[in-house]
mmCIF file of N, CA and C in Angstrom:
data_model
loop_
_atom_site.group_PDB
_atom_site.id
_atom_site.type_symbol
_atom_site.label_atom_id
_atom_site.label_comp_id
_atom_site.label_asym_id
_atom_site.label_seq_id
_atom_site.Cartn_x
_atom_site.Cartn_y
_atom_site.Cartn_z
ATOM 1 N N MET A 5 163.190 123.425 146.196
ATOM 2 C CA MET A 5 161.945 122.965 146.930
ATOM 3 C C MET A 5 160.421 123.152 146.606
ATOM 4 N N SER A 6 159.659 121.911 146.607
ATOM 5 C CA SER A 6 158.664 122.186 145.912
ATOM 6 C C SER A 6 157.709 122.656 146.925
ATOM 7 N N GLN A 7 156.847 123.750 146.135
ATOM 8 C CA GLN A 7 155.606 124.474 146.712
ATOM 9 C C GLN A 7 154.261 123.790 146.038
ATOM 10 N N ARG A 8 153.184 123.899 146.633
ATOM 11 C CA ARG A 8 152.008 123.698 146.346
ATOM 12 C C ARG A 8 150.907 124.769 146.479
ATOM 13 N N LEU A 9 149.859 124.859 145.742
ATOM 14 C CA LEU A 9 149.050 126.046 146.221
ATOM 15 C C LEU A 9 147.788 125.621 145.028
ATOM 16 N N SER A 10 146.317 125.779 145.616
ATOM 17 C CA SER A 10 145.356 125.739 144.907
ATOM 18 C C SER A 10 144.935 127.107 144.086
ATOM 19 N N PHE A 11 144.380 126.780 143.152
ATOM 20 C CA PHE A 11 143.698 127.875 142.465
ATOM 21 C C PHE A 11 142.332 128.163 141.988
ATOM 22 N N LEU A 12 141.530 129.404 141.339
ATOM 23 C CA LEU A 12 140.350 129.136 141.126
ATOM 24 C C LEU A 12 140.291 130.516 140.125
ATOM 25 N N ALA A 13 139.940 130.204 139.001
ATOM 26 C CA ALA A 13 140.224 131.013 137.684
ATOM 27 C C ALA A 13 138.817 131.491 137.759
ATOM 28 N N HIS A 14 138.426 132.686 137.750
ATOM 29 C CA HIS A 14 137.114 133.462 137.639
ATOM 30 C C HIS A 14 137.231 133.976 135.792
ATOM 31 N N GLY A 15 136.055 133.914 135.349
ATOM 32 C CA GLY A 15 135.629 134.990 134.227
ATOM 33 C C GLY A 15 135.700 133.757 133.030
ATOM 34 N N ARG A 16 135.998 134.050 131.820
ATOM 35 C CA ARG A 16 134.901 132.986 130.476
ATOM 36 C C ARG A 16 136.234 132.000 130.481
ATOM 37 N N VAL A 17 136.291 131.081 131.550
ATOM 38 C CA VAL A 17 137.201 129.999 131.189
ATOM 39 C C VAL A 17 136.639 128.505 131.084
ATOM 40 N N GLN A 18 135.280 128.451 130.730
ATOM 41 C CA GLN A 18 134.757 127.338 130.516
ATOM 42 C C GLN A 18 134.659 127.360 129.252
ATOM 43 N N GLY A 19 134.825 126.159 128.159
ATOM 44 C CA GLY A 19 134.314 126.045 126.568
ATOM 45 C C GLY A 19 135.341 126.942 125.965
ATOM 46 N N VAL A 20 136.656 127.232 126.456
ATOM 47 C CA VAL A 20 137.405 127.728 125.596
ATOM 48 C C VAL A 20 138.954 127.282 125.772
ATOM 49 N N ASN A 21 138.911 125.913 126.558
ATOM 50 C CA ASN A 21 139.997 125.029 126.024
ATOM 51 C C ASN A 21 141.169 125.089 127.173
ATOM 52 N N TYR A 22 140.236 126.226 128.192
ATOM 53 C CA TYR A 22 141.182 126.616 129.358
ATOM 54 C C TYR A 22 141.865 125.436 130.380
ATOM 55 N N ARG A 23 141.289 124.342 130.516
ATOM 56 C CA ARG A 23 141.777 123.106 131.031
ATOM 57 C C ARG A 23 142.946 122.632 130.467
ATOM 58 N N ASN A 24 142.519 122.360 129.226
ATOM 59 C CA ASN A 24 143.713 121.672 128.429
ATOM 60 C C ASN A 24 145.011 122.434 128.384
ATOM 61 N N PHE A 25 144.803 124.029 128.195
ATOM 62 C CA PHE A 25 145.702 124.731 127.975
ATOM 63 C C PHE A 25 146.602 124.469 129.317
ATOM 64 N N ALA A 26 145.734 124.556 130.572
ATOM 65 C CA ALA A 26 146.685 124.636 131.700
ATOM 66 C C ALA A 26 147.358 123.405 131.935
ATOM 67 N N ALA A 27 146.818 121.797 131.411
ATOM 68 C CA ALA A 27 147.955 120.975 131.391
ATOM 69 C C ALA A 27 148.847 120.899 130.677
ATOM 70 N N LYS A 28 148.765 121.664 129.275
ATOM 71 C CA LYS A 28 150.168 121.636 128.513
ATOM 72 C C LYS A 28 150.956 122.788 129.105
ATOM 73 N N LYS A 29 150.587 123.609 129.653
ATOM 74 C CA LYS A 29 151.516 124.439 130.245
ATOM 75 C C LYS A 29 152.128 123.830 131.385
ATOM 76 N N ALA A 30 151.398 123.161 132.243
ATOM 77 C CA ALA A 30 152.037 122.545 133.388
ATOM 78 C C ALA A 30 153.324 121.944 132.987
ATOM 79 N N THR A 31 152.780 120.580 132.004
ATOM 80 C CA THR A 31 153.902 119.872 131.662
ATOM 81 C C THR A 31 154.877 120.323 131.039
ATOM 82 N N GLU A 32 154.748 121.593 130.607
ATOM 83 C CA GLU A 32 156.090 122.242 129.724
ATOM 84 C C GLU A 32 156.674 122.880 131.257
ATOM 85 N N LEU A 33 156.411 123.038 132.043
ATOM 86 C CA LEU A 33 157.012 123.735 133.006
ATOM 87 C C LEU A 33 157.587 122.799 134.336
ATOM 88 N N GLY A 34 157.040 121.610 134.312
ATOM 89 C CA GLY A 34 157.468 120.589 135.241
ATOM 90 C C GLY A 34 156.590 120.532 136.463
ATOM 91 N N VAL A 35 155.523 121.358 136.158
ATOM 92 C CA VAL A 35 154.250 121.274 137.435
ATOM 93 C C VAL A 35 153.141 120.472 137.289
ATOM 94 N N THR A 36 153.083 119.453 138.521
ATOM 95 C CA THR A 36 152.039 118.628 138.719
ATOM 96 C C THR A 36 150.817 119.011 139.387
ATOM 97 N N GLY A 37 149.729 118.369 139.717
ATOM 98 C CA GLY A 37 148.706 118.440 139.948
ATOM 99 C C GLY A 37 147.474 118.527 139.037
ATOM 100 N N TRP A 38 146.107 118.808 138.837
ATOM 101 C CA TRP A 38 145.023 118.783 138.141
ATOM 102 C C TRP A 38 144.533 119.908 138.539
ATOM 103 N N CYS A 39 143.046 119.974 137.391
ATOM 104 C CA CYS A 39 142.139 121.111 137.495
ATOM 105 C C CYS A 39 140.884 120.494 136.826
ATOM 106 N N ARG A 40 140.018 121.208 136.910
ATOM 107 C CA ARG A 40 138.472 120.735 136.665
ATOM 108 C C ARG A 40 137.677 121.972 136.675
ATOM 109 N N ASN A 41 136.620 121.821 135.841
ATOM 110 C CA ASN A 41 135.375 122.900 135.823
ATOM 111 C C ASN A 41 134.680 122.852 137.037
ATOM 112 N N THR A 42 134.176 123.799 137.439
ATOM 113 C CA THR A 42 133.026 123.913 138.968
ATOM 114 C C THR A 42 131.878 124.016 138.228
ATOM 115 N N GLU A 43 130.780 123.996 139.144
ATOM 116 C CA GLU A 43 129.277 124.017 138.843
ATOM 117 C C GLU A 43 128.971 125.848 138.824
ATOM 118 N N ALA A 44 129.902 126.485 139.010
ATOM 119 C CA ALA A 44 129.635 127.965 139.145
ATOM 120 C C ALA A 44 130.489 128.782 137.738
ATOM 121 N N GLY A 45 130.997 127.538 136.819
ATOM 122 C CA GLY A 45 131.559 128.441 135.865
ATOM 123 C C GLY A 45 133.146 128.741 135.866
ATOM 124 N N LYS A 46 133.838 128.123 136.931
ATOM 125 C CA LYS A 46 134.832 128.608 137.332
ATOM 126 C C LYS A 46 136.111 127.208 136.762
ATOM 127 N N VAL A 47 137.071 127.359 137.150
ATOM 128 C CA VAL A 47 137.827 126.484 136.726
ATOM 129 C C VAL A 47 138.873 126.501 138.141
ATOM 130 N N GLU A 48 138.953 125.232 138.831
ATOM 131 C CA GLU A 48 139.650 125.199 140.182
ATOM 132 C C GLU A 48 140.791 123.883 139.918
ATOM 133 N N GLY A 49 141.715 124.163 140.774
ATOM 134 C CA GLY A 49 142.625 123.167 140.881
ATOM 135 C C GLY A 49 143.890 123.623 141.727
ATOM 136 N N GLU A 50 144.970 122.225 141.701
ATOM 137 C CA GLU A 50 146.010 122.435 142.470
ATOM 138 C C GLU A 50 147.007 122.449 141.678
ATOM 139 N N ALA A 51 148.114 123.014 141.897
ATOM 140 C CA ALA A 51 149.458 123.033 141.291
ATOM 141 C C ALA A 51 150.710 122.383 142.134
ATOM 142 N N GLN A 52 151.836 121.963 141.771
ATOM 143 C CA GLN A 52 152.815 121.892 142.766
ATOM 144 C C GLN A 52 154.143 121.949 141.946
ATOM 145 N N GLY A 53 155.395 122.628 142.453
ATOM 146 C CA GLY A 53 156.440 122.529 141.734
ATOM 147 C C GLY A 53 157.163 123.459 142.304
ATOM 148 N N SER A 54 158.343 123.778 141.734
ATOM 149 C CA SER A 54 159.360 124.751 142.173
ATOM 150 C C SER A 54 158.747 126.292 142.331
ATOM 151 N N GLN A 55 159.098 126.994 143.094
ATOM 152 C CA GLN A 55 158.714 128.605 143.312
ATOM 153 C C GLN A 55 158.777 129.207 141.732
ATOM 154 N N ASP A 56 159.852 129.085 141.118
ATOM 155 C CA ASP A 56 159.868 129.746 139.786
ATOM 156 C C ASP A 56 158.928 128.970 138.526
ATOM 157 N N ALA A 57 158.914 127.434 138.958
ATOM 158 C CA ALA A 57 157.744 127.133 137.894
ATOM 159 C C ALA A 57 156.458 127.414 138.103
ATOM 160 N N LEU A 58 155.487 127.660 139.598
ATOM 161 C CA LEU A 58 154.503 128.051 139.878
ATOM 162 C C LEU A 58 154.072 129.361 139.441
ATOM 163 N N LYS A 59 155.037 130.194 139.680
ATOM 164 C CA LYS A 59 155.263 131.670 139.234
ATOM 165 C C LYS A 59 154.659 131.840 137.797
ATOM 166 N N GLN A 60 155.683 131.368 137.302
ATOM 167 C CA GLN A 60 155.368 131.028 135.677
ATOM 168 C C GLN A 60 153.928 130.333 135.463
ATOM 169 N N PHE A 61 153.619 129.424 135.855
ATOM 170 C CA PHE A 61 152.407 128.655 135.535
ATOM 171 C C PHE A 61 151.187 129.523 135.645
ATOM 172 N N MET A 62 151.291 130.161 136.917
ATOM 173 C CA MET A 62 150.246 131.267 137.211
ATOM 174 C C MET A 62 150.060 132.434 136.384
ATOM 175 N N LYS A 63 151.109 133.122 135.897
ATOM 176 C CA LYS A 63 151.080 133.826 134.786
ATOM 177 C C LYS A 63 150.515 133.534 133.789
ATOM 178 N N GLU A 64 150.721 132.051 133.314
ATOM 179 C CA GLU A 64 150.198 131.548 131.739
ATOM 180 C C GLU A 64 148.797 131.141 132.218
ATOM 181 N N LEU A 65 148.347 130.872 133.253
ATOM 182 C CA LEU A 65 146.784 130.762 133.835
ATOM 183 C C LEU A 65 146.152 132.081 133.729
ATOM 184 N N ASP A 66 146.763 133.034 134.392
ATOM 185 C CA ASP A 66 146.272 134.518 134.439
ATOM 186 C C ASP A 66 146.040 135.033 133.040
ATOM 187 N N ASN A 67 146.774 134.578 131.800
ATOM 188 C CA ASN A 67 146.354 135.208 130.401
ATOM 189 C C ASN A 67 145.748 134.054 129.856
ATOM 190 N N GLY A 68 145.764 132.637 130.101
ATOM 191 C CA GLY A 68 144.825 131.946 129.858
ATOM 192 C C GLY A 68 145.056 131.635 127.933
ATOM 193 N N PRO A 69 144.318 130.751 127.550
ATOM 194 C CA PRO A 69 144.250 130.429 125.818
ATOM 195 C C PRO A 69 143.336 131.695 125.218
ATOM 196 N N SER A 70 143.740 131.966 123.915
ATOM 197 C CA SER A 70 143.145 133.251 123.215
ATOM 198 C C SER A 70 141.839 133.512 123.783
ATOM 199 N N HIS A 71 141.214 132.567 123.762
ATOM 200 C CA HIS A 71 139.628 132.903 123.599
ATOM 201 C C HIS A 71 139.003 132.987 125.182
ATOM 202 N N ALA A 72 140.053 132.580 126.423
ATOM 203 C CA ALA A 72 139.797 132.928 127.457
ATOM 204 C C ALA A 72 139.807 134.661 128.245
ATOM 205 N N HIS A 73 139.067 134.491 128.745
ATOM 206 C CA HIS A 73 139.217 135.990 129.530
ATOM 207 C C HIS A 73 139.062 135.581 131.068
ATOM 208 N N VAL A 74 140.390 135.822 131.511
ATOM 209 C CA VAL A 74 140.532 135.406 132.843
ATOM 210 C C VAL A 74 140.359 137.266 133.819
ATOM 211 N N VAL A 75 139.282 137.174 134.762
ATOM 212 C CA VAL A 75 139.102 138.580 135.327
ATOM 213 C C VAL A 75 139.524 138.202 136.813
ATOM 214 N N GLN A 76 140.005 137.003 137.261
ATOM 215 C CA GLN A 76 140.374 137.044 138.663
ATOM 216 C C GLN A 76 140.931 135.631 138.899
ATOM 217 N N LEU A 77 142.519 135.493 139.313
ATOM 218 C CA LEU A 77 142.866 134.265 139.622
ATOM 219 C C LEU A 77 143.239 134.347 141.346
ATOM 220 N N ASP A 78 142.212 133.318 141.964
ATOM 221 C CA ASP A 78 143.013 133.448 143.348
ATOM 222 C C ASP A 78 143.769 132.355 143.387
ATOM 223 N N GLN A 79 144.741 132.240 144.538
ATOM 224 C CA GLN A 79 145.749 131.307 144.836
ATOM 225 C C GLN A 79 145.842 131.295 146.469
ATOM 226 N N THR A 80 145.931 129.949 147.000
ATOM 227 C CA THR A 80 146.124 129.543 148.264
ATOM 228 C C THR A 80 147.238 128.541 148.615
ATOM 229 N N PRO A 81 148.093 128.677 149.380
ATOM 230 C CA PRO A 81 149.124 127.787 149.580
ATOM 231 C C PRO A 81 148.553 126.526 150.171
ATOM 232 N N LEU A 82 149.004 125.594 150.210
ATOM 233 C CA LEU A 82 148.592 123.840 150.304
ATOM 234 C C LEU A 82 149.866 123.287 150.854
ATOM 235 N N ASP A 83 149.781 122.508 151.477
ATOM 236 C CA ASP A 83 150.597 121.298 151.879
ATOM 237 C C ASP A 83 151.095 120.565 150.512
ATOM 238 N N VAL A 84 152.428 120.350 150.599
ATOM 239 C CA VAL A 84 153.053 119.454 149.541
ATOM 240 C C VAL A 84 152.627 118.274 149.335
ATOM 241 N N LYS A 85 152.320 117.535 147.908
ATOM 242 C CA LYS A 85 151.482 116.104 148.471
ATOM 243 C C LYS A 85 153.074 115.151 147.614
ATOM 244 N N GLU A 86 153.360 114.315 148.019
ATOM 245 C CA GLU A 86 154.427 113.233 147.932
ATOM 246 C C GLU A 86 153.930 112.483 146.653
ATOM 247 N N GLY A 87 154.905 112.049 145.969
ATOM 248 C CA GLY A 87 154.596 110.818 144.567
ATOM 249 C C GLY A 87 153.516 111.428 144.051
ATOM 250 N N GLU A 88 153.297 112.602 143.444
ATOM 251 C CA GLU A 88 152.635 113.268 142.517
ATOM 252 C C GLU A 88 152.975 113.103 141.296
ATOM 253 N N SER A 89 152.751 112.484 139.932
ATOM 254 C CA SER A 89 153.251 112.680 138.820
ATOM 255 C C SER A 89 152.319 113.252 137.949
ATOM 256 N N GLY A 90 152.594 114.056 136.989
ATOM 257 C CA GLY A 90 151.896 114.592 135.890
ATOM 258 C C GLY A 90 150.583 115.530 136.622
ATOM 259 N N PHE A 91 150.079 116.270 135.392
ATOM 260 C CA PHE A 91 149.157 117.083 135.819
ATOM 261 C C PHE A 91 147.362 116.533 135.109
ATOM 262 N N ASP A 92 146.529 116.509 135.624
ATOM 263 C CA ASP A 92 145.240 115.628 135.243
ATOM 264 C C ASP A 92 144.655 116.910 134.945
ATOM 265 N N VAL A 93 143.630 116.527 133.831
ATOM 266 C CA VAL A 93 142.337 117.384 133.762
ATOM 267 C C VAL A 93 141.325 116.376 134.375
ATOM 268 N N ARG A 94 140.410 117.024 135.187
ATOM 269 C CA ARG A 94 139.515 116.183 135.824
ATOM 270 C C ARG A 94 137.975 116.567 135.287
ATOM 271 N N ARG A 95 137.292 115.546 135.033
ATOM 272 C CA ARG A 95 135.649 115.919 134.979
ATOM 273 C C ARG A 95 134.752 116.054 135.914
#
């Protein structure tokens, strides 16, 4: 059964390939959704997939790519969206 959540990554997450890292991990795990930079220097997004896939995806986002330093990763449950395919990096 699919679940969806929003996330907000705090720390050094811009300029370190964090969004592309998120997209790569989402694709590997079969997670759909999107992410983008915020004006406040954070990365926000939404992710949808199985409970196990989302748990692993959030673990990957909490670690981030090698040059990132995630200090906090907020998560909020959302309603599932039908018909979504892929994971988009938004500008």
